[in-house]
Coordinates of C-alpha atoms and ligand atoms in Angstrom, one line a residue:
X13 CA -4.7 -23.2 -46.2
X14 CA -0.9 -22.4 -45.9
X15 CA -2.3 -18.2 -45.5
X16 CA -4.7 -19.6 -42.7
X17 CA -1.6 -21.2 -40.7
X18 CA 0.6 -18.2 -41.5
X19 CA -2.6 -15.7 -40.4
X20 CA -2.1 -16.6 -36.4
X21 CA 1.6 -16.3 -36.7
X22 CA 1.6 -12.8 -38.3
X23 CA -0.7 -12.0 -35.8
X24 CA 1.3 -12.8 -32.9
X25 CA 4.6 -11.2 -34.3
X26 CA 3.2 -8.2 -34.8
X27 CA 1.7 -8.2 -31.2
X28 CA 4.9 -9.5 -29.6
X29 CA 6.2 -6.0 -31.9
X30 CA 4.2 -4.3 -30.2
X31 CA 4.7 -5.1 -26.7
X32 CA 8.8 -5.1 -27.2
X33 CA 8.2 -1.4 -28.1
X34 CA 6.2 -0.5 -24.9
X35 CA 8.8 -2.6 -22.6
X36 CA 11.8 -1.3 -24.8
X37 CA 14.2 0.7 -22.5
X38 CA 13.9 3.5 -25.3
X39 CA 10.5 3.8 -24.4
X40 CA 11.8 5.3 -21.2
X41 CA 13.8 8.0 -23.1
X42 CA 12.7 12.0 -23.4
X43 CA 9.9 11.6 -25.6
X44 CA 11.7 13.5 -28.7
X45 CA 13.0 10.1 -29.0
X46 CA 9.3 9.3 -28.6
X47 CA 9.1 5.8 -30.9
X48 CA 6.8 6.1 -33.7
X49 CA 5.8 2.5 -34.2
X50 CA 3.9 2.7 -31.0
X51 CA 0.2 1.6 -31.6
X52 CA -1.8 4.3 -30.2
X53 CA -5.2 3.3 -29.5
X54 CA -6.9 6.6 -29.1
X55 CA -5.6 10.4 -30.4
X56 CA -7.9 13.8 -28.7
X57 CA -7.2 17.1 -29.0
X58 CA -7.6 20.3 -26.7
X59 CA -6.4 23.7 -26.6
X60 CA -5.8 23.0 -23.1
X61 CA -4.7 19.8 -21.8
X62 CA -4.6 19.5 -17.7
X63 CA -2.8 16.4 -16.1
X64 CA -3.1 15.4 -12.8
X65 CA -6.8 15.9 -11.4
X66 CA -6.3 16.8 -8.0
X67 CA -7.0 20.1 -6.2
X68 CA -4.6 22.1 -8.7
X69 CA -5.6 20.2 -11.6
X70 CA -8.8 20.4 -11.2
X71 CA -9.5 23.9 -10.9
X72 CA -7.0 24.3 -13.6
X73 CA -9.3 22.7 -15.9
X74 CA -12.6 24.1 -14.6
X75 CA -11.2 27.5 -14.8
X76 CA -10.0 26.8 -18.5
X77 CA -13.0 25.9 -19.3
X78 CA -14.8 29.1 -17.8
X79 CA -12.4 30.8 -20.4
X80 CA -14.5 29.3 -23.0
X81 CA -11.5 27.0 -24.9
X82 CA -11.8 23.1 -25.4
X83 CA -10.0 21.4 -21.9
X84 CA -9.2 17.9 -21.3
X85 CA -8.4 16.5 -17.9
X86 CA -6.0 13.8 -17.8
X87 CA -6.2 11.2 -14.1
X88 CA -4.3 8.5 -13.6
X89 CA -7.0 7.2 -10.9
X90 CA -10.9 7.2 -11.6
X91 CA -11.9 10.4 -9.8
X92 CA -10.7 14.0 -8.8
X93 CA -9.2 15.1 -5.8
X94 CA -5.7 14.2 -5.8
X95 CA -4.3 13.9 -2.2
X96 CA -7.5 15.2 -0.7
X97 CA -9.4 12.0 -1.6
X98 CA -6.9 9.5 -3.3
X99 CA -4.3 9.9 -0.4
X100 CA -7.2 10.6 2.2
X101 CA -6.4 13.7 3.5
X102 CA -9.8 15.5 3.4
X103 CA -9.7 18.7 5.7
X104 CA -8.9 22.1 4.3
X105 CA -6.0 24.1 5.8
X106 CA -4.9 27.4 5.1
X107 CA -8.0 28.5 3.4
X108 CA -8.4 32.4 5.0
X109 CA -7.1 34.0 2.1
X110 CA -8.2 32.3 -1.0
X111 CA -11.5 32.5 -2.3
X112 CA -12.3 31.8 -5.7
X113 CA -13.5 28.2 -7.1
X114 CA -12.0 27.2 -3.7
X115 CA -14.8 29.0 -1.9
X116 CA -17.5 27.4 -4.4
X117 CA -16.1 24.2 -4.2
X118 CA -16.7 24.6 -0.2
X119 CA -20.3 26.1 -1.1
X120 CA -21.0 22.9 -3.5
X121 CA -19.8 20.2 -0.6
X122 CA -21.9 22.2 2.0
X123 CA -24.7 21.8 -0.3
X124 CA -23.9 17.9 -0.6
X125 CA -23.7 18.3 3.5
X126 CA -20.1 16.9 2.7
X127 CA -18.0 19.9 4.9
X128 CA -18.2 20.1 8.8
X129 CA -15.8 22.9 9.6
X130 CA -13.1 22.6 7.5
X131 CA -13.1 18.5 7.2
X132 CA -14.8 17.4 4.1
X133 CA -16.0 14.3 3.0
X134 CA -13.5 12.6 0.2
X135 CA -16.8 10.9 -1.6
X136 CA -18.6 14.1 -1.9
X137 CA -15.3 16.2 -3.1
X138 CA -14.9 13.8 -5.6
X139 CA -18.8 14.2 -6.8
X140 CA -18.4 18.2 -6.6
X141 CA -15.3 18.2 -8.7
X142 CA -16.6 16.2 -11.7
X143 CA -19.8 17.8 -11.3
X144 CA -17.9 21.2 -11.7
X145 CA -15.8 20.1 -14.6
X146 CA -18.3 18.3 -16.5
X147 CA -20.6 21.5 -16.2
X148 CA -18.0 23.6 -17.5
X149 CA -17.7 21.0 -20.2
X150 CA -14.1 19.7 -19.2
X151 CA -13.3 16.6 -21.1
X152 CA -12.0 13.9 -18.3
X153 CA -9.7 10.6 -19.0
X154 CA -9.8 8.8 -16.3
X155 CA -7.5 5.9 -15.4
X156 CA -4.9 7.7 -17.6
X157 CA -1.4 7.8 -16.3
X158 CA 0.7 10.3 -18.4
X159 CA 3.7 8.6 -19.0
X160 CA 5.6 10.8 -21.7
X161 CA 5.6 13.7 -24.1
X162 CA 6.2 14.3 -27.9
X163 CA 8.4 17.0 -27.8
X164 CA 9.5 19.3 -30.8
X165 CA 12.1 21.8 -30.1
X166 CA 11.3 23.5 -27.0
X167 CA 7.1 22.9 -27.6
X168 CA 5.3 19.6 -26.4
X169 CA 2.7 18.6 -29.1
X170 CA 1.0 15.8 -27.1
X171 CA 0.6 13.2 -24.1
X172 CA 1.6 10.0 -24.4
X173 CA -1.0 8.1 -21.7
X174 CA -1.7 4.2 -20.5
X175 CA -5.1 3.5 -20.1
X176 CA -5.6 0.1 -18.9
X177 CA -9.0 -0.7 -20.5
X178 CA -7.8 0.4 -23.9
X179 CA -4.0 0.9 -23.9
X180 CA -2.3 3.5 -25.6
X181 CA -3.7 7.1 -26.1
X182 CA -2.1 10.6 -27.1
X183 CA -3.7 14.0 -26.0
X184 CA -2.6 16.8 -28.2
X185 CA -2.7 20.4 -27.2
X186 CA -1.5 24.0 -27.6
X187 CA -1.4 24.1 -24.1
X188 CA -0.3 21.9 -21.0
X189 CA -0.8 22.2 -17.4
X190 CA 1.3 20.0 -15.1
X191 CA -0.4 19.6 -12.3
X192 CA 0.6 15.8 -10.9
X193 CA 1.9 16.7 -7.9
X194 CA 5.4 15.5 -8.4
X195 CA 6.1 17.4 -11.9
X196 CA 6.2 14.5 -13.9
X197 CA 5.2 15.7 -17.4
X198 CA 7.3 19.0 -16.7
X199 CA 10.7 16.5 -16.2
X200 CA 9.6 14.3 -19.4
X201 CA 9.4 17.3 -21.3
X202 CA 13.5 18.3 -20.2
X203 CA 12.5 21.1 -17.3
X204 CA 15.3 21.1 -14.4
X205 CA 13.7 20.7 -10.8
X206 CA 15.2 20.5 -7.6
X207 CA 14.1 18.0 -4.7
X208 CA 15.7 18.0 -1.3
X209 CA 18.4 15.2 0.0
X210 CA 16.7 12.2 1.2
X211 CA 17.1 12.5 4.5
X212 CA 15.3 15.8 4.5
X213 CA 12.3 15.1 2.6
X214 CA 9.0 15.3 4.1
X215 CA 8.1 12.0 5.5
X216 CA 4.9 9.7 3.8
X217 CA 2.0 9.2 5.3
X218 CA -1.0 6.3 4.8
X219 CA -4.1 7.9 6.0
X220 CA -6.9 5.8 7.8
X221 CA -10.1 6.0 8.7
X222 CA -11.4 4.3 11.9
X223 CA -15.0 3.8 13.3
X224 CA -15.2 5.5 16.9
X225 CA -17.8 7.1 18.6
X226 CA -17.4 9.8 21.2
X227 CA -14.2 12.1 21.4
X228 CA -10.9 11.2 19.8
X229 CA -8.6 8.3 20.0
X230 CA -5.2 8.5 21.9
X231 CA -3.4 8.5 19.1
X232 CA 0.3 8.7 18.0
X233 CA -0.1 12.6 16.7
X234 CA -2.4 14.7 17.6
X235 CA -1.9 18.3 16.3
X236 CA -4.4 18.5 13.0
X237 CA -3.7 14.8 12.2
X238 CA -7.5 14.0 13.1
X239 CA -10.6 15.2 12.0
X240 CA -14.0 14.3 11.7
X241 CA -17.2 15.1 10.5
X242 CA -19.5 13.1 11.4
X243 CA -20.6 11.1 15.0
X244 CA -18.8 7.9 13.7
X245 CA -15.6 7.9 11.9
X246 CA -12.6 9.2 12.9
X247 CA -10.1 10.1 9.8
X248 CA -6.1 10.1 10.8
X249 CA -2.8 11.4 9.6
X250 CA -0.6 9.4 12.2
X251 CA 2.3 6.9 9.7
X252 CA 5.4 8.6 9.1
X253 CA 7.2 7.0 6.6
X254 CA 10.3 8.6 5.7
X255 CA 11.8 7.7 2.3
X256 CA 12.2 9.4 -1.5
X257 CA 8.9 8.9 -3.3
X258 CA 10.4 9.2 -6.8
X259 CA 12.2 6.0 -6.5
X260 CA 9.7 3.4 -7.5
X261 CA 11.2 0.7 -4.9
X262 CA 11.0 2.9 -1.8
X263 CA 7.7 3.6 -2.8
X264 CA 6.0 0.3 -3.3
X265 CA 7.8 -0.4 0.0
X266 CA 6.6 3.2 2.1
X267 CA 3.0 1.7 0.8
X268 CA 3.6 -1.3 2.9
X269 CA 5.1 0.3 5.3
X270 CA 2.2 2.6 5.3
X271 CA -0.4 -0.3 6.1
X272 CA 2.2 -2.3 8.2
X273 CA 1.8 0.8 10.9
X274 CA -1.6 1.6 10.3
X275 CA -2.5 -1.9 11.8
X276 CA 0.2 -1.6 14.8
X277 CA -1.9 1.5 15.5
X278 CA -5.3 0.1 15.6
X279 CA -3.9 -3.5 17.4
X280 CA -2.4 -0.9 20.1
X281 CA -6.2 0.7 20.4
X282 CA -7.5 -3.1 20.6
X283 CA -4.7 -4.2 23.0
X284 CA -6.4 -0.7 25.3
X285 CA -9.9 -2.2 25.3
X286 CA -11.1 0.5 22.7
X287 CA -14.3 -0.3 20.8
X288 CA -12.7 0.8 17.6
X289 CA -12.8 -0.8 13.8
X290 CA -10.3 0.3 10.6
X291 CA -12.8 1.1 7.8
X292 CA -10.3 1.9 5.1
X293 CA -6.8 3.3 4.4
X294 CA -5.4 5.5 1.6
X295 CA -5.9 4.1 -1.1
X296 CA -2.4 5.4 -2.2
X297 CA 0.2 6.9 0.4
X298 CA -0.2 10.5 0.9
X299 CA 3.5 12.2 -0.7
X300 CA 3.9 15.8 1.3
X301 CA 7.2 16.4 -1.1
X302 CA 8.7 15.9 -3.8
X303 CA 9.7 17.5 -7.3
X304 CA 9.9 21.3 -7.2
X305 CA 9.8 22.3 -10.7
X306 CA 12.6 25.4 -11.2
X307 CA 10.3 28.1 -13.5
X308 CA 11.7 31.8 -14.4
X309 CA 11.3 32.6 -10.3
X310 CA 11.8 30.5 -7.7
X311 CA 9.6 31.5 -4.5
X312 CA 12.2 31.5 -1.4
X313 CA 11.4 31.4 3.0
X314 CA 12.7 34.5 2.5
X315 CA 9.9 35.9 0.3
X316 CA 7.4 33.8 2.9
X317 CA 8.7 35.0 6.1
X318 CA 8.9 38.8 4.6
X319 CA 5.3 38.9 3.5
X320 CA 6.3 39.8 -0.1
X321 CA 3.7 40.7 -2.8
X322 CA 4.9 40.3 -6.0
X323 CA 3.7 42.3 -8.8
X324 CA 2.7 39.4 -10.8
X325 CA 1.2 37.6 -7.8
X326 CA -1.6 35.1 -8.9
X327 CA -2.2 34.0 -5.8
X328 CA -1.8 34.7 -1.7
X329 CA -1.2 32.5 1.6
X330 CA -0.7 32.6 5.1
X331 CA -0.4 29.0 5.6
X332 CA 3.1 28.4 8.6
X333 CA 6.2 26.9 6.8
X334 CA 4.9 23.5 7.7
X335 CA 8.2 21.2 7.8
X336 CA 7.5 17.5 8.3
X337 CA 10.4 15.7 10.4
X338 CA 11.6 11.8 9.7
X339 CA 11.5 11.2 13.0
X340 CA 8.7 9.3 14.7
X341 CA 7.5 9.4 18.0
X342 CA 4.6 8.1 20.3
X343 CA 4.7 11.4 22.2
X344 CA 1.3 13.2 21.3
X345 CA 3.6 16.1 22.4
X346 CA 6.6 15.6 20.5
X347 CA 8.3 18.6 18.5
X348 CA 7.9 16.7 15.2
X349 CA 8.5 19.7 12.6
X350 CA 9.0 23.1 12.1
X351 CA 5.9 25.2 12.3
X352 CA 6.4 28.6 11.6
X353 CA 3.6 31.3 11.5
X354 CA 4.1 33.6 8.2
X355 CA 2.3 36.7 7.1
X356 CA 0.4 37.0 4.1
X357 CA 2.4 36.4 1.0
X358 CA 1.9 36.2 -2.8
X359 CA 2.8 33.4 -5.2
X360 CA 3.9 35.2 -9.0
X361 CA 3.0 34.0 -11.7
X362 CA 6.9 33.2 -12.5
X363 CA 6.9 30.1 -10.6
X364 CA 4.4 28.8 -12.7
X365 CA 6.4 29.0 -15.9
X366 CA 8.6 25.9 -16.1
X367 CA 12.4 26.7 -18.1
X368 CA 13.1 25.6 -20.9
X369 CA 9.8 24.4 -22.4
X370 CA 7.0 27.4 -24.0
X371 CA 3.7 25.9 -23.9
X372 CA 4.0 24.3 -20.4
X373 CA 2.9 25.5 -17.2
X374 CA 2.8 23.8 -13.6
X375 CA 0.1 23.9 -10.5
X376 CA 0.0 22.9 -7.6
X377 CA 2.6 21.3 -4.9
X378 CA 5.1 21.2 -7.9
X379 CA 5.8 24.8 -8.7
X380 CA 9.1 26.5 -8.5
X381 CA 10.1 27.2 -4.7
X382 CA 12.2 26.2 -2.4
X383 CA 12.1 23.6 0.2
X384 CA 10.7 25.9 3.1
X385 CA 8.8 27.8 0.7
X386 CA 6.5 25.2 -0.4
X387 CA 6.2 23.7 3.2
X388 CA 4.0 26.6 2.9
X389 CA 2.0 26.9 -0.1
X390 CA 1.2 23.0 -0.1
X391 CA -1.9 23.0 1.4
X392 CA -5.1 22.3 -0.8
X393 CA -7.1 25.8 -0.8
X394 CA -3.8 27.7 -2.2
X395 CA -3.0 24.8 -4.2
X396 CA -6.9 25.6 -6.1
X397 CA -5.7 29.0 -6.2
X398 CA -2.7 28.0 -7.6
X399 CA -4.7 25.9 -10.7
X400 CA -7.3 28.2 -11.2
X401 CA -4.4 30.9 -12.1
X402 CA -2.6 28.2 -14.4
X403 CA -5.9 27.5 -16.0
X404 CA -6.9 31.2 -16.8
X405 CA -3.0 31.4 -17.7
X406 CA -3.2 28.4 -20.2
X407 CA -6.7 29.7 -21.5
X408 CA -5.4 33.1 -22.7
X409 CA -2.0 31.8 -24.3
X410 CA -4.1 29.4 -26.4
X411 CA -6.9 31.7 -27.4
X412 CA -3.9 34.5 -28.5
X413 CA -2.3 31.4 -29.4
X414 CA 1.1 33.0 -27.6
X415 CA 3.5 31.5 -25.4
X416 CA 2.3 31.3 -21.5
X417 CA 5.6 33.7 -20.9
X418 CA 3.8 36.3 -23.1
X419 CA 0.8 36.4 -21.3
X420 CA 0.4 39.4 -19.4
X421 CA 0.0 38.7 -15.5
X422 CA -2.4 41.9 -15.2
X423 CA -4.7 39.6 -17.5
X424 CA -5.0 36.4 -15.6
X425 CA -5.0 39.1 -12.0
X426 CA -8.5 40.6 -13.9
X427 CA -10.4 37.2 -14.5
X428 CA -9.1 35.5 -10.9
X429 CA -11.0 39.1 -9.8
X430 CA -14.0 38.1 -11.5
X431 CA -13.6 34.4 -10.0
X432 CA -13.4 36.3 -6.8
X433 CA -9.8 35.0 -6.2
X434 CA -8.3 37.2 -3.3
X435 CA -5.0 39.1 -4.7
X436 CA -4.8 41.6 -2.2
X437 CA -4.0 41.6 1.5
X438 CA -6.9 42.9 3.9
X439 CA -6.8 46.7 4.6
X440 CA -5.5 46.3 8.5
X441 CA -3.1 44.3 7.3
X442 CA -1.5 46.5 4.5
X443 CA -0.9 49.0 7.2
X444 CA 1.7 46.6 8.5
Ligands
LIG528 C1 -0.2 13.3 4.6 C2 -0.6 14.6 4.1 C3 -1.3 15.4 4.9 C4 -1.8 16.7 4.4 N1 -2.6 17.5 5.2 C5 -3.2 18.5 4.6 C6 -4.2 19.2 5.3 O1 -4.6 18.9 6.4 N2 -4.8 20.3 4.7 C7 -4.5 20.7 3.5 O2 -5.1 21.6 2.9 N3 -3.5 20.1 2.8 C8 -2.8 19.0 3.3 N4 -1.9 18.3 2.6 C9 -1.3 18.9 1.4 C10 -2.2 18.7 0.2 O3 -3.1 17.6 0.3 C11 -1.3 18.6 -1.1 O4 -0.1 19.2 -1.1 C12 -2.2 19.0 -2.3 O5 -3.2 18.1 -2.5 C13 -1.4 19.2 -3.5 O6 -2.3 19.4 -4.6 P1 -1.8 19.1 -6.1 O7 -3.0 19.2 -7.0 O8 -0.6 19.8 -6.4 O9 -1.3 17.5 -6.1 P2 -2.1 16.2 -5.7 O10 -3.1 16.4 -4.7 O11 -1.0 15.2 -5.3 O12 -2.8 15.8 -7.0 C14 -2.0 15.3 -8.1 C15 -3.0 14.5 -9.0 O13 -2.3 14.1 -10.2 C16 -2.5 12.7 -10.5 N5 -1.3 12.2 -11.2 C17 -0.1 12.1 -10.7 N6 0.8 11.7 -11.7 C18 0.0 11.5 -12.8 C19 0.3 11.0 -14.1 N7 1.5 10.7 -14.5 N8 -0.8 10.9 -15.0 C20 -2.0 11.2 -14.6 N9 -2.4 11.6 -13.4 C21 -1.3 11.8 -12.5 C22 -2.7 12.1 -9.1 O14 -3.4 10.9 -9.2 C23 -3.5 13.2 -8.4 O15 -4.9 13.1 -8.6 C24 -1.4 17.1 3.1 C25 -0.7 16.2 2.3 C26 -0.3 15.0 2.7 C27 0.4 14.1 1.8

């Protein structure tokens, strides 16, 4: 009887244990002071473990996979895509020199009749890119948010990740690819990054989608900040929300910002007598910039502006240094940025290779560049280029079962060849 009473109570201590631990400041710490008495719900293992599923991420795993070693793909949301669905930005830019998984992922969507020129659908992106993982036999976790390392020496050994339906999990791996947009497993894990002063970083934006028929609303922006692809919705990049997105706080309130605007925007298209209906927004708030993860090179305007092809290039672009101003205005015309045209240029391999840590390497918007430099590279096609390099990268280091820095970039440069990834400028344009 007395064990029955005590039974509940034991119970519940060991619960309220449990919970201190998760909401325990040292819980925030560097994970080498990672807290053993955590429950963990789950455990997986992988040679390579990818986190973040969005366009870097997600050819990051698929071309892993193609390597032939055991990939899992960690998202914190419930489908692929990253800023191209989640953050609503669905239309290619940039994409002339890329090729690749980026070209079949435009071959797959065409085939889904999900691409109209270079403006995609985000429902049938998402479809391809878990179709394309899945056939390659990528493991997925969705509604996993990453949210620390174990850390031994200068090696991670695992992801510590939050899954709402059944709590804690840890992901172990020989190898990880960072590829979450804002670098947040690389800064867990101790890497140094830079990230420009507040009032220079890129503004947010909340992406919408309206119902119109006919031509294009007079909108706030116009220069590539609508697109369509079909006779009724008309999708829009026109907020500007100027604020640091790694600060919780001004994030939660950019969000409503975000939402607060996109309804001025449609009420001022009522107010006109337009016959025009908000179908959705988002869902999250689209981040241009924020970490930039500082790896054994750091990619410079300079190197943009010059055209420079680096020996160990992984990828190229020709995408204009693409600045974002904080300042808004209702002038369709209104100088709102720097947009710069730049010649072909390569990405090396360096910038992938965070410091200080061995078996990490970064994809994507993250990598190490400077401000202007990444402006640039940004976009989603070089972005795929970008993870499809990582994952061939990450795929070698753990079949050799070497360090990422060991891997030879001649290596990963002869199987993004076979991928059809383009390393080498057009002939006219190597006369110049
Ligand atoms: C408003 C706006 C307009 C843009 N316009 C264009 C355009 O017209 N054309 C173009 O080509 N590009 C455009 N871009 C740029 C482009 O969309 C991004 O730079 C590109 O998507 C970066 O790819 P990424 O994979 O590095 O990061 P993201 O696309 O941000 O993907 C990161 C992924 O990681 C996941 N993630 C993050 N943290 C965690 C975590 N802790 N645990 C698990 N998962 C996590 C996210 O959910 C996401 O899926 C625009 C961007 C913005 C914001």
């Amino acid at each position: 009887m007395k064990l029955q009473l005590l039974l509940p109570l034991f119970i519940a201590i060991i619960a309220l244990s449990q919970q201190i631990n998760l909401l325990s400041p040292s819980f925030m710490k560097p994970l080498s002071e990672f807290n053993a008495s955590l429950k963990i719900s789950f455990r997986e293992k992988a040679d390579v473990v990818v986190i973040g599923g969005g366009p870097a991420g997600s050819c990051a795993a698929i071309a892993a996979a193609l390597e032939g070693v055991k990939v899992i793909l960690i998202e914190r949301f419930d489908f692929l895509g990253g800023a191209g669905t989640a953050m609503g930005v669905s239309l290619f830019m940039g994409q002339e020199v890329v090729g690749g998984l980026y070209d079949k992922i435009r071959e797959r969507l065409k085939e889904l009749g999900g691409i109209k020129g270079n403006a995609y659908d985000p429902d049938a992106m998402k479809a391809v890119l878990y179709d394309m993982c899945r056939e390659q036999g990528v493991r997925i976790l969705f509604d996993s948010l990453a949210m620390g390392v174990v850390k031994e020496s200068t090696s991670l050994k695992a992801i510590l990740i939050h899954n709402p339906y059944f709590g804690l999990g840890m992901v172990e791996g020989k190898i990880f690819i960072d590829a979450t947009g804002n670098g947040d497993v690389a800064v867990a894990a101790g890497a140094p990054y830079e990230i420009s002063p507040d009032e220079r970083i890129m503004p947010l934006t909340l992406c919408y989608v309206l119902w119109w028929q006919n031509g294009w609303p007079p909108l706030w922006r116009n220069y590539g900040a609508v697109w369509r692809m079909d006779p009724y919705r008309v999708f829009a990049n026109q907020t500007r929300i100027p604020t640091n997105p790694i600060d919780p706080f001004k994030l939660t309130e950019a969000e409503g910002e975000g939402r607060r605007e996109t309804l001025e925007q449609v009420e001022e298209l009522l107010g006109k007598g337009y016959n025009v209906r908000l179908i959705s927004s988002g869902p999250h708030i689209g981040i241009r910039e924020s970490r930039r993860i500082i790896g054994d090179y750091v990619l410079t305007g300079e190197d943009v502006l010059s055209g420079k092809m680096f020996d160990d290039r992984i990828a190229l672009c020709n995408y204009p240094i693409d600045i974002h101003y904080q300042q808004k205005s209702k002038d369709l015309q209104a100088v709102t940025g720097r947009f710069e045209k730049v010649p072909i240029y390569s990405i090396p391999y360096r910038c992938l290779l965070p410091k200080k840590i061995n078996n990490l390497l970064v994809a994507g918007r993250c990598i190490s560049a400077t401000q202007e430099a990444m402006a640039s590279f940004r976009i989603q096609p070089t972005s795929m280029a970008i993870g499809t390099a990582a994952g061939i990268a990450g795929a070698l280091s753990a079949k050799l079962n070497i360090s990422p820095r060991q891997v030879d970039a001649r290596s990963i440069q002869a199987e993004l060849r076979k991928l059809g990834q383009i390393l080498d400028k057009p002939r006219e344009e190597q006369k110049n």
